[in-house]
Amino acid sequence: MSAQATTATAPDLVRPEPAAEPCTIVIFGASGDLTRRMLLPALYNLMVDKALPPQCPIVGYARTEWGDGEFREHAKQAIGEFSRRPIDSASWERFAENLFYVAGEYDKTPHHSRLADRLEQLEHERTVPGNHLYHLAVPPSAYAPIIHELGQGGHVRPHGAGGRWSRIIIEKPFGRDLESCRNLNRVLHSVFSEDEVYRIDHYLGKETVQNILVFRFANGIFEPVWNRRYVDHVQITVAESIGIGERGRYYEESGALRDIVQNHMLQLLSLVTMEAPIAFNERWVRDEKVKVLEAIRPLSTEDVRRYTVRGQYGRGIVNGTPARAYREEENVSPDSTTETYVGLKMFIDAWRWGDVPFYLRTGKRMRKRSTEIAIQFKKVPHLLFREFLVEGASLEPNLLSMRIQPDEGISLMFHTKVPGSPLRIRPMDMDFTYVPTDLAAAPSAYETLLLDAMQGDATLFARNDEVEAAWRITDEYLKAWEELPSPEFPNYQAGTSGPEEADELIEADGHSWRPL
Ligand code: BG6
């Protein structure tokens, strides 16, 4: 027996897209990795899709001593390597005409003045209005100097002055704890108003993450059971088989909690647990997300000890290939106590979720890559079929699994009768899987988010109070971990499902992690 989803015949509902407003995009960190892998390919694809305004200068700024020609050459290689579409020469020619580069330091006023002059000149030549979209693709230490210079140099249009706007896209990490996050927000707000700030969490640009809201709120049948009366517990997994690659220096300062839990996982958690917003827009969606984050139960040091597991990978085999231990990675201290795995149990103190446990886990160098949200429903209240269950067996409760990646889709496990006698009950999955070619043809997370920022729609970006709420939660773990003795690392082998203590954490409640 098998079950699958097919498209129904009713017409699609389509949200009208406002046009991207003509603007100049300024990328700080234009010679860096993020620009190469994500931003340039995303902008290229947006142009091919005619989503960019026809005249849309893209000005790269970085310390590397390049001119326009070298930046264009770099962009061509980057797009050739990372674009979801192959590069074609006519499109490339059109794209290249819009690429410019200014070399400069991030904290030198005369260098920023050069940039401002170049922007003015380009806008004049191309008769584009002076709308500016700044993208900070730089290390966090450069955020404050750049924002300060933008404020000083007069190339930020103060809050829509003269009908022109300036917006700033900023990458994670937004600070490394609540205090530094608040400081960063203060720096941002000294130059930009909150509605001009677009904090990127690329998970929010993923098709399957956006689908969480559609699944919950475009269907009438799930919300009535989406609460403590019917849900037993929820598991959120972000497992990666990759290690830390060449990012040892960054990761040593970050660890899995800051790298994944504080942002991506709390975003997933808030989308799954928030109340229905009154409209799908930046105000109401974000208001509801903040409310649910604020409702996460505060933890004492003792609670953190009981409800969290930290792990770090040792050597092992991942996908058939030997992998070294975290402590053997480049730029990692040989006695590092940085966690590459976190397992957590948390509660949301709100009417809908009172006492429902949420289990979260994330790790590098796990058995396989899998991001999933699993809603485990309660057992049936009365079991009719008790007499033919063998001793100790039980009827597994229904489970709804939202597969964020890979193998993107949603499945609902339910029980059916196998035809014939004797009466036999079998668990089945009603499964919806995205057509892989549809997903491959869909815009990347960065395409979606860059376009949203150009359209002035911040629904899929994190607001200041949202990131502060997420840091409030994260800080409790960080502070308690500082006080508690560090675990014996390494405590899981690369290529496995994580530390044994994480299994014990969930098994103590009579549950087990979803198999990876
Ligand atoms: C990034 C983290 O934010 O997300 C990386 O810094 C992680 O460590 C990545 O690998 C995961 O993103 P994705 O889209 O591959 O799930």
Coordinates of C-alpha atoms and ligand atoms in Angstrom, one line a residue, residues 172 202-203 206 240 242 247 250 259-260 264 364 369 405, ligand 1:
K172 CA 24.1 36.9 11.3
H202 CA 18.5 32.5 5.4
Y203 CA 16.3 29.7 6.8
K206 CA 13.8 28.5 2.3
E240 CA 24.5 18.3 9.2
I242 CA 29.5 18.4 7.0
R247 CA 35.6 28.2 9.3
Y250 CA 34.7 31.6 13.4
D259 CA 25.6 29.2 15.1
I260 CA 22.3 27.3 14.7
H264 CA 17.7 29.1 12.6
K364 CA 27.8 18.9 12.8
R369 CA 22.0 15.9 6.7
Q405 CA 15.6 19.4 3.7
Ligands
BG6_1 C1 24.7 28.7 8.6 C2 25.7 28.2 9.7 O1 24.0 29.8 9.2 O2 23.8 27.7 8.3 C3 26.5 27.0 9.1 O3 26.7 29.2 10.0 C4 25.5 25.9 8.6 O4 27.3 26.4 10.1 C5 24.5 26.6 7.7 O5 26.2 24.9 8.0 C6 23.4 25.6 7.4 O6 22.6 26.1 6.4 P1 21.8 25.1 5.4 O7 21.0 26.0 4.5 O8 22.8 24.3 4.7 O9 20.9 24.2 6.3

